[in-house]
């Protein structure tokens, strides 16, 4: 929203700020760009990251829209369209209407079964990434071809080339063609939702095209410099964005290196320039032409990789080593998809729907091929390398456990000596993508020793397939009880495909992943049915032993499991208790807390349902016992550093006040 007026305590205040808005419920479905609305709501400070390397809303929203806060409109608040008058920019309104029409054109006669690939085509051509599956985006990221998937300079360049080609077919002189193409590619940037990458590319191309129209052979670096000045004048925050830096670094490297690299690659296969062409066999001419084209593509891909490598390592602590050959093939295919999408849109506009259907079906097939190629290239061992943060903030403790999550989700990372890592649950999409994955990238993890799966809950194991694909664990440890989560079949299939050893653990099993480290499984019972029927009643319960330290993991176990463990007489005592909340019954029973008798508790705290929330009464009872409580939804990731004498618990959001436990 752009706020134009605030009413606080009856006082009217004029303002002009943009804020990101969270509208709870479904009332935002009827909102359209430019409408004037009146509402009540509450502003909150933008949050800090929840884990090292995690998404930082403060920086992102400040850089993108200069937002000082975020706005939340809850179900009890009002939200009404207060005027029929539309105050939006007319050009943007036309662009958004055009985008809706183009979306219909690309979806013409596409079946529901083909929706995944339709969303890929729409993301590549119209910038509509909100509908594209996250797991497919991961494949493009791991193969070093994210710029192929999302609207970027590549797509704007393809659109500009197509428009110039049409102008030449119609016999429009070059200088006049440029005057036609520049407004159209700027309008295309608006159609994509004014995405920064599209805006940058449109401005760059406009400057370069204008230079070619004015001068026969303009200097590319001069045009690049002028484009940079124009973009920074348009938005000074652009210079701080990784996308801006990557765009100019890549283009600078291309301008400097492509010609030299192309000559080096083509030289061994080139025909002697003094040999008359009439004495050269046709097959040799074809070979020369093919190797020249191949050398041009390879030099372009290599120059772009060289230009981006340093910044990718700096900003994202990772780089795709397979990106050079992947781009050589996939960039060409992506260009074809954009061209075919153009045919669909043009034919739909002239009511040649038979051609629209044909081209849409061709694009669905091309998008599926592109996705398969992304999966193929990302599947190579070592295809993606994570370097870790440039400033190494990792502890030097022999054993380290980092617990992340928000709401009812949770995930833990176990680091052992010699940099051996175990993942205990993955969390759902939010926890994994915004906390655990950035944490693993920050620490430079490229392979896992194993993954422990606590129970069949999407909020705990929903992203295990993504973790298996990228980090190729050697072992999967799970309960012998059946998993009912919808992701379970995919986990089994991936484990079989990648030949990952899968072990089941029940009461009495002991795993020794490193010297002085043991995982002892306490639940489920080996020869008895579990105490309850829900997924949360069928959790693994385990205790991690390191020298004299004991850390208990109960995950989302509730009343039935806790009672079963108490009745079994097993030793539950632990120094630190890492727990979740059962979705449908009480957990953290008084007798159970007494049996564990921890010095510190790390707990999830969900907003819904009520049982997944930490009650004020339970928190008070824990504090009365003198137990330190970490709510990981509020404190961010919590790191536990263990050595023989101390255990140090550090909240990422409050690192200056660690809790130190001593033996």
mmCIF file with all atom_site columns, N, CA, C and O in Angstrom, residues 159-185:
data_model
loop_
_atom_site.group_PDB
_atom_site.id
_atom_site.type_symbol
_atom_site.label_atom_id
_atom_site.label_alt_id
_atom_site.label_comp_id
_atom_site.label_asym_id
_atom_site.label_entity_id
_atom_site.label_seq_id
_atom_site.pdbx_PDB_ins_code
_atom_site.Cartn_x
_atom_site.Cartn_y
_atom_site.Cartn_z
_atom_site.occupancy
_atom_site.B_iso_or_equiv
_atom_site.pdbx_formal_charge
_atom_site.auth_seq_id
_atom_site.auth_comp_id
_atom_site.auth_asym_id
_atom_site.auth_atom_id
_atom_site.pdbx_PDB_model_num
ATOM 1   N N  . UNK A 1 159 ? 13.215 -10.327 -26.255 1.00 0.00 ? 159 UNK A N  1
ATOM 2   C CA . UNK A 1 159 ? 12.049 -9.556  -26.715 1.00 0.00 ? 159 UNK A CA 1
ATOM 3   C C  . UNK A 1 159 ? 12.499 -8.424  -27.636 1.00 0.00 ? 159 UNK A C  1
ATOM 4   O O  . UNK A 1 159 ? 11.890 -8.185  -28.701 1.00 0.00 ? 159 UNK A O  1
ATOM 5   N N  . UNK A 1 160 ? 13.562 -7.722  -27.260 1.00 0.00 ? 160 UNK A N  1
ATOM 6   C CA . UNK A 1 160 ? 14.078 -6.637  -28.107 1.00 0.00 ? 160 UNK A CA 1
ATOM 7   C C  . UNK A 1 160 ? 14.531 -7.167  -29.461 1.00 0.00 ? 160 UNK A C  1
ATOM 8   O O  . UNK A 1 160 ? 14.250 -6.553  -30.503 1.00 0.00 ? 160 UNK A O  1
ATOM 9   N N  . UNK A 1 161 ? 15.220 -8.316  -29.469 1.00 0.00 ? 161 UNK A N  1
ATOM 10  C CA . UNK A 1 161 ? 15.672 -8.910  -30.732 1.00 0.00 ? 161 UNK A CA 1
ATOM 11  C C  . UNK A 1 161 ? 14.492 -9.293  -31.613 1.00 0.00 ? 161 UNK A C  1
ATOM 12  O O  . UNK A 1 161 ? 14.518 -9.095  -32.837 1.00 0.00 ? 161 UNK A O  1
ATOM 13  N N  . UNK A 1 162 ? 13.438 -9.849  -30.985 1.00 0.00 ? 162 UNK A N  1
ATOM 14  C CA . UNK A 1 162 ? 12.247 -10.228 -31.753 1.00 0.00 ? 162 UNK A CA 1
ATOM 15  C C  . UNK A 1 162 ? 11.575 -9.005  -32.366 1.00 0.00 ? 162 UNK A C  1
ATOM 16  O O  . UNK A 1 162 ? 11.141 -9.029  -33.533 1.00 0.00 ? 162 UNK A O  1
ATOM 17  N N  . UNK A 1 163 ? 11.491 -7.921  -31.588 1.00 0.00 ? 163 UNK A N  1
ATOM 18  C CA . UNK A 1 163 ? 10.865 -6.693  -32.106 1.00 0.00 ? 163 UNK A CA 1
ATOM 19  C C  . UNK A 1 163 ? 11.691 -6.091  -33.241 1.00 0.00 ? 163 UNK A C  1
ATOM 20  O O  . UNK A 1 163 ? 11.132 -5.626  -34.253 1.00 0.00 ? 163 UNK A O  1
ATOM 21  N N  . UNK A 1 164 ? 13.015 -6.095  -33.104 1.00 0.00 ? 164 UNK A N  1
ATOM 22  C CA . UNK A 1 164 ? 13.870 -5.589  -34.179 1.00 0.00 ? 164 UNK A CA 1
ATOM 23  C C  . UNK A 1 164 ? 13.741 -6.440  -35.433 1.00 0.00 ? 164 UNK A C  1
ATOM 24  O O  . UNK A 1 164 ? 13.744 -5.927  -36.563 1.00 0.00 ? 164 UNK A O  1
ATOM 25  N N  . UNK A 1 165 ? 13.620 -7.762  -35.239 1.00 0.00 ? 165 UNK A N  1
ATOM 26  C CA . UNK A 1 165 ? 13.449 -8.668  -36.375 1.00 0.00 ? 165 UNK A CA 1
ATOM 27  C C  . UNK A 1 165 ? 12.137 -8.372  -37.113 1.00 0.00 ? 165 UNK A C  1
ATOM 28  O O  . UNK A 1 165 ? 12.094 -8.334  -38.352 1.00 0.00 ? 165 UNK A O  1
ATOM 29  N N  . UNK A 1 166 ? 11.062 -8.145  -36.343 1.00 0.00 ? 166 UNK A N  1
ATOM 30  C CA . UNK A 1 166 ? 9.775  -7.818  -36.971 1.00 0.00 ? 166 UNK A CA 1
ATOM 31  C C  . UNK A 1 166 ? 9.861  -6.503  -37.738 1.00 0.00 ? 166 UNK A C  1
ATOM 32  O O  . UNK A 1 166 ? 9.316  -6.377  -38.851 1.00 0.00 ? 166 UNK A O  1
ATOM 33  N N  . UNK A 1 167 ? 10.544 -5.536  -37.161 1.00 0.00 ? 167 UNK A N  1
ATOM 34  C CA . UNK A 1 167 ? 10.700 -4.246  -37.843 1.00 0.00 ? 167 UNK A CA 1
ATOM 35  C C  . UNK A 1 167 ? 11.468 -4.405  -39.155 1.00 0.00 ? 167 UNK A C  1
ATOM 36  O O  . UNK A 1 167 ? 11.114 -3.791  -40.175 1.00 0.00 ? 167 UNK A O  1
ATOM 37  N N  . UNK A 1 168 ? 12.505 -5.239  -39.130 1.00 0.00 ? 168 UNK A N  1
ATOM 38  C CA . UNK A 1 168 ? 13.270 -5.453  -40.371 1.00 0.00 ? 168 UNK A CA 1
ATOM 39  C C  . UNK A 1 168 ? 12.436 -6.170  -41.422 1.00 0.00 ? 168 UNK A C  1
ATOM 40  O O  . UNK A 1 168 ? 12.548 -5.876  -42.619 1.00 0.00 ? 168 UNK A O  1
ATOM 41  N N  . UNK A 1 169 ? 11.583 -7.114  -40.989 1.00 0.00 ? 169 UNK A N  1
ATOM 42  C CA . UNK A 1 169 ? 10.699 -7.789  -41.936 1.00 0.00 ? 169 UNK A CA 1
ATOM 43  C C  . UNK A 1 169 ? 9.726  -6.812  -42.591 1.00 0.00 ? 169 UNK A C  1
ATOM 44  O O  . UNK A 1 169 ? 9.369  -6.957  -43.766 1.00 0.00 ? 169 UNK A O  1
ATOM 45  N N  . UNK A 1 170 ? 9.303  -5.825  -41.818 1.00 0.00 ? 170 UNK A N  1
ATOM 46  C CA . UNK A 1 170 ? 8.363  -4.821  -42.325 1.00 0.00 ? 170 UNK A CA 1
ATOM 47  C C  . UNK A 1 170 ? 9.065  -3.685  -43.067 1.00 0.00 ? 170 UNK A C  1
ATOM 48  O O  . UNK A 1 170 ? 8.409  -2.743  -43.534 1.00 0.00 ? 170 UNK A O  1
ATOM 49  N N  . UNK A 1 171 ? 10.386 -3.774  -43.147 1.00 0.00 ? 171 UNK A N  1
ATOM 50  C CA . UNK A 1 171 ? 11.144 -2.774  -43.893 1.00 0.00 ? 171 UNK A CA 1
ATOM 51  C C  . UNK A 1 171 ? 11.324 -1.457  -43.178 1.00 0.00 ? 171 UNK A C  1
ATOM 52  O O  . UNK A 1 171 ? 11.588 -0.426  -43.820 1.00 0.00 ? 171 UNK A O  1
ATOM 53  N N  . UNK A 1 172 ? 11.233 -1.446  -41.852 1.00 0.00 ? 172 UNK A N  1
ATOM 54  C CA . UNK A 1 172 ? 11.404 -0.210  -41.084 1.00 0.00 ? 172 UNK A CA 1
ATOM 55  C C  . UNK A 1 172 ? 12.898 0.075   -40.952 1.00 0.00 ? 172 UNK A C  1
ATOM 56  O O  . UNK A 1 172 ? 13.658 -0.790  -40.523 1.00 0.00 ? 172 UNK A O  1
ATOM 57  N N  . UNK A 1 173 ? 13.369 1.255   -41.307 1.00 0.00 ? 173 UNK A N  1
ATOM 58  C CA . UNK A 1 173 ? 14.793 1.601   -41.163 1.00 0.00 ? 173 UNK A CA 1
ATOM 59  C C  . UNK A 1 173 ? 15.253 1.474   -39.711 1.00 0.00 ? 173 UNK A C  1
ATOM 60  O O  . UNK A 1 173 ? 14.461 1.620   -38.781 1.00 0.00 ? 173 UNK A O  1
ATOM 61  N N  . UNK A 1 174 ? 16.564 1.226   -39.531 1.00 0.00 ? 174 UNK A N  1
ATOM 62  C CA . UNK A 1 174 ? 17.083 0.934   -38.202 1.00 0.00 ? 174 UNK A CA 1
ATOM 63  C C  . UNK A 1 174 ? 16.808 2.048   -37.205 1.00 0.00 ? 174 UNK A C  1
ATOM 64  O O  . UNK A 1 174 ? 16.378 1.799   -36.078 1.00 0.00 ? 174 UNK A O  1
ATOM 65  N N  . UNK A 1 175 ? 17.048 3.308   -37.593 1.00 0.00 ? 175 UNK A N  1
ATOM 66  C CA . UNK A 1 175 ? 16.867 4.405   -36.651 1.00 0.00 ? 175 UNK A CA 1
ATOM 67  C C  . UNK A 1 175 ? 15.408 4.553   -36.226 1.00 0.00 ? 175 UNK A C  1
ATOM 68  O O  . UNK A 1 175 ? 15.102 4.819   -35.069 1.00 0.00 ? 175 UNK A O  1
ATOM 69  N N  . UNK A 1 176 ? 14.495 4.341   -37.174 1.00 0.00 ? 176 UNK A N  1
ATOM 70  C CA . UNK A 1 176 ? 13.073 4.401   -36.821 1.00 0.00 ? 176 UNK A CA 1
ATOM 71  C C  . UNK A 1 176 ? 12.666 3.184   -35.999 1.00 0.00 ? 176 UNK A C  1
ATOM 72  O O  . UNK A 1 176 ? 11.825 3.278   -35.096 1.00 0.00 ? 176 UNK A O  1
ATOM 73  N N  . UNK A 1 177 ? 13.264 2.037   -36.313 1.00 0.00 ? 177 UNK A N  1
ATOM 74  C CA . UNK A 1 177 ? 12.953 0.820   -35.558 1.00 0.00 ? 177 UNK A CA 1
ATOM 75  C C  . UNK A 1 177 ? 13.326 0.991   -34.094 1.00 0.00 ? 177 UNK A C  1
ATOM 76  O O  . UNK A 1 177 ? 12.596 0.553   -33.198 1.00 0.00 ? 177 UNK A O  1
ATOM 77  N N  . UNK A 1 178 ? 14.466 1.628   -33.854 1.00 0.00 ? 178 UNK A N  1
ATOM 78  C CA . UNK A 1 178 ? 14.906 1.856   -32.469 1.00 0.00 ? 178 UNK A CA 1
ATOM 79  C C  . UNK A 1 178 ? 13.883 2.713   -31.721 1.00 0.00 ? 178 UNK A C  1
ATOM 80  O O  . UNK A 1 178 ? 13.568 2.454   -30.551 1.00 0.00 ? 178 UNK A O  1
ATOM 81  N N  . UNK A 1 179 ? 13.338 3.731   -32.400 1.00 0.00 ? 179 UNK A N  1
ATOM 82  C CA . UNK A 1 179 ? 12.337 4.591   -31.768 1.00 0.00 ? 179 UNK A CA 1
ATOM 83  C C  . UNK A 1 179 ? 11.066 3.835   -31.431 1.00 0.00 ? 179 UNK A C  1
ATOM 84  O O  . UNK A 1 179 ? 10.326 4.214   -30.510 1.00 0.00 ? 179 UNK A O  1
ATOM 85  N N  . UNK A 1 180 ? 10.794 2.754   -32.151 1.00 0.00 ? 180 UNK A N  1
ATOM 86  C CA . UNK A 1 180 ? 9.629  1.911   -31.861 1.00 0.00 ? 180 UNK A CA 1
ATOM 87  C C  . UNK A 1 180 ? 9.943  0.917   -30.747 1.00 0.00 ? 180 UNK A C  1
ATOM 88  O O  . UNK A 1 180 ? 9.143  0.709   -29.829 1.00 0.00 ? 180 UNK A O  1
ATOM 89  N N  . UNK A 1 181 ? 11.135 0.310   -30.824 1.00 0.00 ? 181 UNK A N  1
ATOM 90  C CA . UNK A 1 181 ? 11.480 -0.781  -29.908 1.00 0.00 ? 181 UNK A CA 1
ATOM 91  C C  . UNK A 1 181 ? 11.726 -0.280  -28.486 1.00 0.00 ? 181 UNK A C  1
ATOM 92  O O  . UNK A 1 181 ? 11.309 -0.918  -27.518 1.00 0.00 ? 181 UNK A O  1
ATOM 93  N N  . UNK A 1 182 ? 12.392 0.869   -28.328 1.00 0.00 ? 182 UNK A N  1
ATOM 94  C CA . UNK A 1 182 ? 12.725 1.353   -26.983 1.00 0.00 ? 182 UNK A CA 1
ATOM 95  C C  . UNK A 1 182 ? 11.467 1.541   -26.124 1.00 0.00 ? 182 UNK A C  1
ATOM 96  O O  . UNK A 1 182 ? 11.405 1.027   -24.993 1.00 0.00 ? 182 UNK A O  1
ATOM 97  N N  . UNK A 1 183 ? 10.419 2.238   -26.581 1.00 0.00 ? 183 UNK A N  1
ATOM 98  C CA . UNK A 1 183 ? 9.208  2.351   -25.741 1.00 0.00 ? 183 UNK A CA 1
ATOM 99  C C  . UNK A 1 183 ? 8.565  0.993   -25.447 1.00 0.00 ? 183 UNK A C  1
ATOM 100 O O  . UNK A 1 183 ? 8.030  0.785   -24.349 1.00 0.00 ? 183 UNK A O  1
ATOM 101 N N  . UNK A 1 184 ? 8.633  0.070   -26.405 1.00 0.00 ? 184 UNK A N  1
ATOM 102 C CA . UNK A 1 184 ? 8.003  -1.240  -26.208 1.00 0.00 ? 184 UNK A CA 1
ATOM 103 C C  . UNK A 1 184 ? 8.724  -2.071  -25.149 1.00 0.00 ? 184 UNK A C  1
ATOM 104 O O  . UNK A 1 184 ? 8.082  -2.741  -24.338 1.00 0.00 ? 184 UNK A O  1
ATOM 105 N N  . UNK A 1 185 ? 10.059 -2.037  -25.136 1.00 0.00 ? 185 UNK A N  1
ATOM 106 C CA . UNK A 1 185 ? 10.754 -2.836  -24.109 1.00 0.00 ? 185 UNK A CA 1
ATOM 107 C C  . UNK A 1 185 ? 10.635 -2.176  -22.734 1.00 0.00 ? 185 UNK A C  1
ATOM 108 O O  . UNK A 1 185 ? 10.616 -2.868  -21.713 1.00 0.00 ? 185 UNK A O  1
#
